[in-house]
Every structure is written in C-alpha cells, then in structure tokens.
JSON list of C-alpha atoms in Angstrom, two decimals:
[
{"chain": "A", "resi": 1, "resn": "MET", "atom": "CA", "xyz": [0.00, 0.00, 0.00]},
{"chain": "A", "resi": 2, "resn": "ASN", "atom": "CA", "xyz": [1.31, 3.41, -0.91]},
{"chain": "A", "resi": 3, "resn": "ASP", "atom": "CA", "xyz": [1.15, 6.02, 1.87]},
{"chain": "A", "resi": 4, "resn": "ASP", "atom": "CA", "xyz": [2.14, 8.99, -0.23]},
{"chain": "A", "resi": 5, "resn": "GLY", "atom": "CA", "xyz": [-1.08, 10.76, 0.66]},
{"chain": "A", "resi": 6, "resn": "PRO", "atom": "CA", "xyz": [-4.54, 10.86, -0.76]},
{"chain": "A", "resi": 7, "resn": "HIS", "atom": "CA", "xyz": [-5.01, 8.84, -3.91]},
{"chain": "A", "resi": 8, "resn": "ARG", "atom": "CA", "xyz": [-6.98, 10.35, -6.69]},
{"chain": "A", "resi": 9, "resn": "GLN", "atom": "CA", "xyz": [-8.15, 8.32, -9.66]},
{"chain": "A", "resi": 10, "resn": "ARG", "atom": "CA", "xyz": [-8.90, 9.82, -13.02]},
{"chain": "A", "resi": 11, "resn": "SER", "atom": "CA", "xyz": [-12.62, 9.60, -13.73]},
{"chain": "A", "resi": 12, "resn": "GLY", "atom": "CA", "xyz": [-11.94, 9.52, -17.47]},
{"chain": "A", "resi": 13, "resn": "THR", "atom": "CA", "xyz": [-10.34, 6.12, -17.02]},
{"chain": "A", "resi": 14, "resn": "HIS", "atom": "CA", "xyz": [-13.50, 4.82, -15.37]},
{"chain": "A", "resi": 15, "resn": "SER", "atom": "CA", "xyz": [-15.80, 6.14, -18.07]},
{"chain": "A", "resi": 16, "resn": "GLU", "atom": "CA", "xyz": [-13.58, 4.63, -20.77]},
{"chain": "A", "resi": 17, "resn": "ALA", "atom": "CA", "xyz": [-13.58, 1.31, -18.93]},
{"chain": "A", "resi": 18, "resn": "TYR", "atom": "CA", "xyz": [-17.39, 1.37, -18.61]},
{"chain": "A", "resi": 19, "resn": "PHE", "atom": "CA", "xyz": [-17.76, 2.13, -22.31]},
{"chain": "A", "resi": 20, "resn": "PHE", "atom": "CA", "xyz": [-15.37, -0.67, -23.27]},
{"chain": "A", "resi": 21, "resn": "GLN", "atom": "CA", "xyz": [-17.11, -3.10, -20.92]},
{"chain": "A", "resi": 22, "resn": "ALA", "atom": "CA", "xyz": [-20.59, -2.24, -22.26]},
{"chain": "A", "resi": 23, "resn": "SER", "atom": "CA", "xyz": [-19.53, -2.51, -25.87]},
{"chain": "A", "resi": 24, "resn": "SER", "atom": "CA", "xyz": [-17.59, -5.76, -25.40]},
{"chain": "A", "resi": 25, "resn": "GLN", "atom": "CA", "xyz": [-20.35, -7.45, -23.37]},
{"chain": "A", "resi": 26, "resn": "SER", "atom": "CA", "xyz": [-23.07, -6.69, -25.89]},
{"chain": "A", "resi": 27, "resn": "GLY", "atom": "CA", "xyz": [-22.28, -10.02, -27.57]},
{"chain": "A", "resi": 28, "resn": "LEU", "atom": "CA", "xyz": [-22.78, -8.67, -31.05]},
{"chain": "A", "resi": 29, "resn": "THR", "atom": "CA", "xyz": [-20.40, -9.94, -33.64]},
{"chain": "A", "resi": 30, "resn": "GLN", "atom": "CA", "xyz": [-19.97, -8.78, -37.18]},
{"chain": "A", "resi": 31, "resn": "GLU", "atom": "CA", "xyz": [-22.00, -11.80, -38.30]},
{"chain": "A", "resi": 32, "resn": "HIS", "atom": "CA", "xyz": [-24.97, -10.68, -36.21]},
{"chain": "A", "resi": 33, "resn": "LEU", "atom": "CA", "xyz": [-24.80, -7.20, -37.69]},
{"chain": "A", "resi": 34, "resn": "SER", "atom": "CA", "xyz": [-24.53, -8.22, -41.33]},
{"chain": "A", "resi": 35, "resn": "ALA", "atom": "CA", "xyz": [-27.50, -7.32, -43.49]},
{"chain": "A", "resi": 36, "resn": "PRO", "atom": "CA", "xyz": [-28.22, -10.85, -44.82]},
{"chain": "A", "resi": 37, "resn": "ALA", "atom": "CA", "xyz": [-28.17, -12.33, -41.31]},
{"chain": "A", "resi": 38, "resn": "VAL", "atom": "CA", "xyz": [-30.50, -9.64, -39.99]},
{"chain": "A", "resi": 39, "resn": "ARG", "atom": "CA", "xyz": [-32.87, -10.09, -42.94]},
{"chain": "A", "resi": 40, "resn": "ARG", "atom": "CA", "xyz": [-32.87, -13.85, -42.45]},
{"chain": "A", "resi": 41, "resn": "ASP", "atom": "CA", "xyz": [-33.64, -13.51, -38.73]},
{"chain": "A", "resi": 42, "resn": "ILE", "atom": "CA", "xyz": [-36.42, -11.01, -39.34]},
{"chain": "A", "resi": 43, "resn": "ALA", "atom": "CA", "xyz": [-37.92, -13.13, -42.12]},
{"chain": "A", "resi": 44, "resn": "ARG", "atom": "CA", "xyz": [-37.78, -16.27, -39.97]},
{"chain": "A", "resi": 45, "resn": "GLY", "atom": "CA", "xyz": [-39.42, -14.46, -37.06]},
{"chain": "A", "resi": 46, "resn": "PHE", "atom": "CA", "xyz": [-42.15, -12.93, -39.19]},
{"chain": "A", "resi": 47, "resn": "ARG", "atom": "CA", "xyz": [-42.92, -16.24, -40.94]},
{"chain": "A", "resi": 48, "resn": "GLU", "atom": "CA", "xyz": [-43.15, -17.97, -37.57]},
{"chain": "A", "resi": 49, "resn": "GLY", "atom": "CA", "xyz": [-45.40, -15.20, -36.24]},
{"chain": "A", "resi": 50, "resn": "LEU", "atom": "CA", "xyz": [-47.75, -15.60, -39.20]},
{"chain": "A", "resi": 51, "resn": "ARG", "atom": "CA", "xyz": [-47.86, -19.36, -38.67]},
{"chain": "A", "resi": 52, "resn": "GLN", "atom": "CA", "xyz": [-48.66, -18.89, -34.98]},
{"chain": "A", "resi": 53, "resn": "ALA", "atom": "CA", "xyz": [-51.44, -16.41, -35.81]},
{"chain": "A", "resi": 54, "resn": "LEU", "atom": "CA", "xyz": [-52.85, -18.85, -38.35]},
{"chain": "A", "resi": 55, "resn": "SER", "atom": "CA", "xyz": [-52.76, -21.69, -35.77]},
{"chain": "A", "resi": 56, "resn": "ALA", "atom": "CA", "xyz": [-54.43, -19.53, -33.12]},
{"chain": "A", "resi": 57, "resn": "TYR", "atom": "CA", "xyz": [-57.13, -18.26, -35.50]},
{"chain": "A", "resi": 58, "resn": "GLY", "atom": "CA", "xyz": [-60.51, -18.71, -33.86]},
{"chain": "A", "resi": 59, "resn": "GLU", "atom": "CA", "xyz": [-59.01, -19.00, -30.38]},
{"chain": "A", "resi": 60, "resn": "ASP", "atom": "CA", "xyz": [-57.33, -15.60, -30.07]},
{"chain": "A", "resi": 61, "resn": "GLU", "atom": "CA", "xyz": [-59.58, -12.83, -31.38]},
{"chain": "A", "resi": 62, "resn": "GLY", "atom": "CA", "xyz": [-56.76, -10.27, -31.42]},
{"chain": "A", "resi": 63, "resn": "LYS", "atom": "CA", "xyz": [-54.57, -12.43, -33.65]},
{"chain": "A", "resi": 64, "resn": "ALA", "atom": "CA", "xyz": [-57.55, -13.35, -35.81]},
{"chain": "A", "resi": 65, "resn": "ASP", "atom": "CA", "xyz": [-58.49, -9.69, -36.32]},
{"chain": "A", "resi": 66, "resn": "ALA", "atom": "CA", "xyz": [-54.88, -8.76, -37.14]},
{"chain": "A", "resi": 67, "resn": "LEU", "atom": "CA", "xyz": [-54.54, -11.63, -39.62]},
{"chain": "A", "resi": 68, "resn": "ASP", "atom": "CA", "xyz": [-57.88, -10.77, -41.25]},
{"chain": "A", "resi": 69, "resn": "ALA", "atom": "CA", "xyz": [-56.84, -7.12, -41.58]},
{"chain": "A", "resi": 70, "resn": "LEU", "atom": "CA", "xyz": [-53.48, -8.12, -43.09]},
{"chain": "A", "resi": 71, "resn": "GLN", "atom": "CA", "xyz": [-55.04, -10.53, -45.58]},
{"chain": "A", "resi": 72, "resn": "HIS", "atom": "CA", "xyz": [-57.72, -8.05, -46.58]},
{"chain": "A", "resi": 73, "resn": "ALA", "atom": "CA", "xyz": [-55.37, -5.05, -46.90]},
{"chain": "A", "resi": 74, "resn": "LEU", "atom": "CA", "xyz": [-52.65, -6.85, -48.86]},
{"chain": "A", "resi": 75, "resn": "GLY", "atom": "CA", "xyz": [-54.90, -9.14, -50.87]},
{"chain": "A", "resi": 76, "resn": "CYS", "atom": "CA", "xyz": [-53.17, -12.28, -49.66]},
{"chain": "A", "resi": 77, "resn": "CYS", "atom": "CA", "xyz": [-54.17, -15.58, -48.07]},
{"chain": "A", "resi": 78, "resn": "GLY", "atom": "CA", "xyz": [-52.22, -17.75, -45.65]},
{"chain": "A", "resi": 79, "resn": "VAL", "atom": "CA", "xyz": [-48.48, -17.66, -45.03]},
{"chain": "A", "resi": 80, "resn": "GLU", "atom": "CA", "xyz": [-47.24, -19.05, -48.35]},
{"chain": "A", "resi": 81, "resn": "SER", "atom": "CA", "xyz": [-50.64, -19.67, -50.02]},
{"chain": "A", "resi": 82, "resn": "TYR", "atom": "CA", "xyz": [-54.27, -20.48, -49.20]},
{"chain": "A", "resi": 83, "resn": "ARG", "atom": "CA", "xyz": [-53.21, -24.13, -48.69]},
{"chain": "A", "resi": 84, "resn": "ASP", "atom": "CA", "xyz": [-51.75, -23.14, -45.31]},
{"chain": "A", "resi": 85, "resn": "TRP", "atom": "CA", "xyz": [-55.30, -22.71, -44.06]},
{"chain": "A", "resi": 86, "resn": "LEU", "atom": "CA", "xyz": [-56.37, -26.21, -45.06]},
{"chain": "A", "resi": 87, "resn": "ALA", "atom": "CA", "xyz": [-54.21, -27.81, -42.34]},
{"chain": "A", "resi": 88, "resn": "SER", "atom": "CA", "xyz": [-55.05, -25.25, -39.63]},
{"chain": "A", "resi": 89, "resn": "PRO", "atom": "CA", "xyz": [-57.14, -26.21, -36.60]},
{"chain": "A", "resi": 90, "resn": "TRP", "atom": "CA", "xyz": [-59.71, -23.56, -37.54]},
{"chain": "A", "resi": 91, "resn": "ALA", "atom": "CA", "xyz": [-60.14, -24.91, -41.07]},
{"chain": "A", "resi": 92, "resn": "LEU", "atom": "CA", "xyz": [-60.54, -28.47, -39.79]},
{"chain": "A", "resi": 93, "resn": "GLN", "atom": "CA", "xyz": [-63.49, -27.25, -37.68]},
{"chain": "A", "resi": 94, "resn": "GLN", "atom": "CA", "xyz": [-64.90, -25.34, -40.67]},
{"chain": "A", "resi": 95, "resn": "ASN", "atom": "CA", "xyz": [-64.85, -28.23, -43.20]},
{"chain": "A", "resi": 96, "resn": "ALA", "atom": "CA", "xyz": [-61.55, -27.19, -44.84]},
{"chain": "A", "resi": 97, "resn": "SER", "atom": "CA", "xyz": [-62.56, -23.61, -45.44]},
{"chain": "A", "resi": 98, "resn": "VAL", "atom": "CA", "xyz": [-60.67, -20.33, -45.48]},
{"chain": "A", "resi": 99, "resn": "PRO", "atom": "CA", "xyz": [-61.59, -17.07, -43.73]},
{"chain": "A", "resi": 100, "resn": "LEU", "atom": "CA", "xyz": [-63.59, -14.48, -45.67]},
{"chain": "A", "resi": 101, "resn": "SER", "atom": "CA", "xyz": [-60.54, -12.20, -45.60]},
{"chain": "A", "resi": 102, "resn": "CYS", "atom": "CA", "xyz": [-58.93, -14.57, -48.13]},
{"chain": "A", "resi": 103, "resn": "CYS", "atom": "CA", "xyz": [-61.74, -14.00, -50.61]},
{"chain": "A", "resi": 104, "resn": "ARG", "atom": "CA", "xyz": [-61.69, -11.45, -53.40]},
{"chain": "A", "resi": 105, "resn": "ALA", "atom": "CA", "xyz": [-65.44, -10.88, -53.07]},
{"chain": "A", "resi": 106, "resn": "ARG", "atom": "CA", "xyz": [-67.33, -10.19, -49.84]},
{"chain": "A", "resi": 107, "resn": "ARG", "atom": "CA", "xyz": [-69.86, -12.93, -50.47]},
{"chain": "A", "resi": 108, "resn": "GLY", "atom": "CA", "xyz": [-67.28, -15.66, -49.89]},
{"chain": "A", "resi": 109, "resn": "CYS", "atom": "CA", "xyz": [-65.30, -18.05, -52.00]},
{"chain": "A", "resi": 110, "resn": "PRO", "atom": "CA", "xyz": [-66.01, -21.73, -51.65]},
{"chain": "A", "resi": 111, "resn": "LEU", "atom": "CA", "xyz": [-63.13, -24.06, -52.39]},
{"chain": "A", "resi": 112, "resn": "SER", "atom": "CA", "xyz": [-63.74, -26.58, -55.13]},
{"chain": "A", "resi": 113, "resn": "SER", "atom": "CA", "xyz": [-61.87, -29.60, -56.29]},
{"chain": "A", "resi": 114, "resn": "THR", "atom": "CA", "xyz": [-60.70, -27.66, -59.35]},
{"chain": "A", "resi": 115, "resn": "GLY", "atom": "CA", "xyz": [-59.03, -24.92, -57.30]},
{"chain": "A", "resi": 116, "resn": "ALA", "atom": "CA", "xyz": [-59.73, -21.68, -55.53]},
{"chain": "A", "resi": 117, "resn": "HIS", "atom": "CA", "xyz": [-60.79, -19.15, -58.14]},
{"chain": "A", "resi": 118, "resn": "GLY", "atom": "CA", "xyz": [-62.16, -16.53, -55.77]},
{"chain": "A", "resi": 119, "resn": "LEU", "atom": "CA", "xyz": [-59.19, -16.50, -53.39]},
{"chain": "A", "resi": 120, "resn": "HIS", "atom": "CA", "xyz": [-56.26, -14.17, -53.21]},
{"chain": "A", "resi": 121, "resn": "PRO", "atom": "CA", "xyz": [-53.54, -16.24, -54.92]},
{"chain": "A", "resi": 122, "resn": "GLU", "atom": "CA", "xyz": [-50.43, -15.09, -53.01]},
{"chain": "A", "resi": 123, "resn": "GLY", "atom": "CA", "xyz": [-49.41, -15.79, -49.44]},
{"chain": "A", "resi": 124, "resn": "CYS", "atom": "CA", "xyz": [-48.99, -12.92, -46.99]},
{"chain": "A", "resi": 125, "resn": "PHE", "atom": "CA", "xyz": [-45.33, -13.62, -46.26]},
{"chain": "A", "resi": 126, "resn": "GLY", "atom": "CA", "xyz": [-44.32, -12.90, -49.84]},
{"chain": "A", "resi": 127, "resn": "LYS", "atom": "CA", "xyz": [-46.44, -9.74, -49.97]},
{"chain": "A", "resi": 128, "resn": "VAL", "atom": "CA", "xyz": [-45.03, -8.36, -46.73]},
{"chain": "A", "resi": 129, "resn": "SER", "atom": "CA", "xyz": [-41.47, -9.27, -47.75]},
{"chain": "A", "resi": 130, "resn": "ALA", "atom": "CA", "xyz": [-41.93, -7.41, -51.04]},
{"chain": "A", "resi": 131, "resn": "PHE", "atom": "CA", "xyz": [-43.33, -4.39, -49.19]},
{"chain": "A", "resi": 132, "resn": "VAL", "atom": "CA", "xyz": [-40.43, -4.31, -46.74]},
{"chain": "A", "resi": 133, "resn": "SER", "atom": "CA", "xyz": [-37.88, -4.79, -49.54]},
{"chain": "A", "resi": 134, "resn": "SER", "atom": "CA", "xyz": [-39.34, -1.91, -51.50]},
{"chain": "A", "resi": 135, "resn": "ASN", "atom": "CA", "xyz": [-39.15, 0.29, -48.40]},
{"chain": "A", "resi": 136, "resn": "MET", "atom": "CA", "xyz": [-35.77, -0.95, -47.16]},
{"chain": "A", "resi": 137, "resn": "PHE", "atom": "CA", "xyz": [-34.18, 2.49, -47.50]},
{"chain": "A", "resi": 138, "resn": "CYS", "atom": "CA", "xyz": [-36.66, 3.97, -45.03]},
{"chain": "A", "resi": 139, "resn": "VAL", "atom": "CA", "xyz": [-36.26, 1.04, -42.64]},
{"chain": "A", "resi": 140, "resn": "ALA", "atom": "CA", "xyz": [-32.45, 1.22, -42.81]},
{"chain": "A", "resi": 141, "resn": "THR", "atom": "CA", "xyz": [-32.48, 4.99, -42.32]},
{"chain": "A", "resi": 142, "resn": "ALA", "atom": "CA", "xyz": [-34.65, 4.66, -39.23]},
{"chain": "A", "resi": 143, "resn": "ALA", "atom": "CA", "xyz": [-32.41, 1.91, -37.80]},
{"chain": "A", "resi": 144, "resn": "LEU", "atom": "CA", "xyz": [-29.27, 3.94, -38.49]},
{"chain": "A", "resi": 145, "resn": "GLY", "atom": "CA", "xyz": [-30.85, 6.99, -36.86]},
{"chain": "A", "resi": 146, "resn": "LEU", "atom": "CA", "xyz": [-31.61, 4.99, -33.72]},
{"chain": "A", "resi": 147, "resn": "ALA", "atom": "CA", "xyz": [-28.06, 3.62, -33.63]},
{"chain": "A", "resi": 148, "resn": "VAL", "atom": "CA", "xyz": [-26.57, 7.10, -33.94]},
{"chain": "A", "resi": 149, "resn": "LEU", "atom": "CA", "xyz": [-28.86, 8.33, -31.17]},
{"chain": "A", "resi": 150, "resn": "GLN", "atom": "CA", "xyz": [-27.64, 5.53, -28.89]},
{"chain": "A", "resi": 151, "resn": "VAL", "atom": "CA", "xyz": [-23.98, 6.30, -29.62]},
{"chain": "A", "resi": 152, "resn": "VAL", "atom": "CA", "xyz": [-24.59, 9.99, -28.86]},
{"chain": "A", "resi": 153, "resn": "GLY", "atom": "CA", "xyz": [-26.19, 8.95, -25.56]},
{"chain": "A", "resi": 154, "resn": "ILE", "atom": "CA", "xyz": [-23.19, 6.82, -24.65]},
{"chain": "A", "resi": 155, "resn": "VAL", "atom": "CA", "xyz": [-20.75, 9.62, -25.51]},
{"chain": "A", "resi": 156, "resn": "LEU", "atom": "CA", "xyz": [-22.73, 12.14, -23.45]},
{"chain": "A", "resi": 157, "resn": "ALA", "atom": "CA", "xyz": [-22.86, 9.73, -20.52]},
{"chain": "A", "resi": 158, "resn": "CYS", "atom": "CA", "xyz": [-19.08, 9.27, -20.71]},
{"chain": "A", "resi": 159, "resn": "LEU", "atom": "CA", "xyz": [-18.55, 13.03, -20.83]},
{"chain": "A", "resi": 160, "resn": "MET", "atom": "CA", "xyz": [-20.80, 13.52, -17.81]},
{"chain": "A", "resi": 161, "resn": "ALA", "atom": "CA", "xyz": [-18.95, 10.77, -15.93]},
{"chain": "A", "resi": 162, "resn": "ALA", "atom": "CA", "xyz": [-15.64, 12.43, -16.73]},
{"chain": "A", "resi": 163, "resn": "ARG", "atom": "CA", "xyz": [-16.84, 15.71, -15.20]},
{"chain": "A", "resi": 164, "resn": "VAL", "atom": "CA", "xyz": [-17.85, 14.13, -11.89]},
{"chain": "A", "resi": 165, "resn": "PRO", "atom": "CA", "xyz": [-15.11, 14.84, -9.38]},
{"chain": "A", "resi": 166, "resn": "ALA", "atom": "CA", "xyz": [-13.12, 11.80, -8.39]},
{"chain": "A", "resi": 167, "resn": "ARG", "atom": "CA", "xyz": [-13.47, 10.51, -4.89]},
{"chain": "A", "resi": 168, "resn": "VAL", "atom": "CA", "xyz": [-10.58, 11.42, -2.64]},
{"chain": "A", "resi": 169, "resn": "THR", "atom": "CA", "xyz": [-9.73, 8.76, -0.10]},
{"chain": "A", "resi": 170, "resn": "ALA", "atom": "CA", "xyz": [-7.93, 9.67, 3.10]},
{"chain": "A", "resi": 171, "resn": "PRO", "atom": "CA", "xyz": [-5.30, 7.37, 4.55]},
{"chain": "A", "resi": 172, "resn": "HIS", "atom": "CA", "xyz": [-6.44, 5.39, 7.59]}
]
C-alpha cells in the first residue's frame, strides 16, 4: 500500500472502462450485424409469427383480427398460399374452409376440387417481404438513426462521468 497521501483516480479512465465493458459485453459480432443475417432472422421471425397467428385463429380474437386485416389489406391468403389454411385447426373445424378475408369478393369463395378461383392467390409472407424490400431504404435509415442516437447517448454519458469529481480517499 502506498502512503504517499490521498489517492486520486482519473474519472476519465472509469468512463472509458465502462464504455469498453458495455460494448464488449453486448455479444454482437460482425456476423450478427450483417444485413443478410438480420434479414434472415427477421424473415424467420415474421414467418413464424404468421404461422402462430394462423394456428391460433378462432381461439385468439386479437390475432384473428390482425390476420384478417393483413389478408384483406394486402390481398393475400395464408403464409405461403391459401393451402396453409387447409391444415389449420380452424379450417378443420370449418370443413376445410378459409376465412372471408382470403376472398376477393365479400360474399365468400367456396373451395372446389378444381381450385380456388375466388381466393387471393399469393401468401402474406411474400407480400409483406416485397413491401419491406421496397421500403428498405426507409427502414435502414430509421435503424441507423436509432443507432446514432444511442452512440450519442453513450458519448454524453461518458462526458458527464468524466466531469464528476473523483473521490478522494484519506489514509487510515
């Protein structure tokens, strides 16, 4: 132990250490931040969310309303196609039917053995993916803006920590 008098530590060293610790413990690697990996993760999550909503249709009114609104607004049916509905628990209770939101006309669209002429032909996953892809610049700009805002917050926090006077400890 050094008895040269009161010890004073530089607060800048602490703020730099906190910043390094926070950034190194985030667990993000370059692979996690690459655009294809992020797109793949988002697509996988959205596809799974659509499948869960389709499975819960009829049991969860909130999910059913959201799925109906999506199918009606985008003119789509099911996750990949209307065939996704045929294996759903709801369709099995409804004699292999599809919701009215899959139909082009309000009066309904019965399925026949020759096909589904009155149904929206595309699945919702493809429609939403196309919409997101066409608006990727806006999405990327918003994400970049949030990242910059977080970095500015970290820098300001480090500057504030550097201005806090260091604690002076007296020898015992």
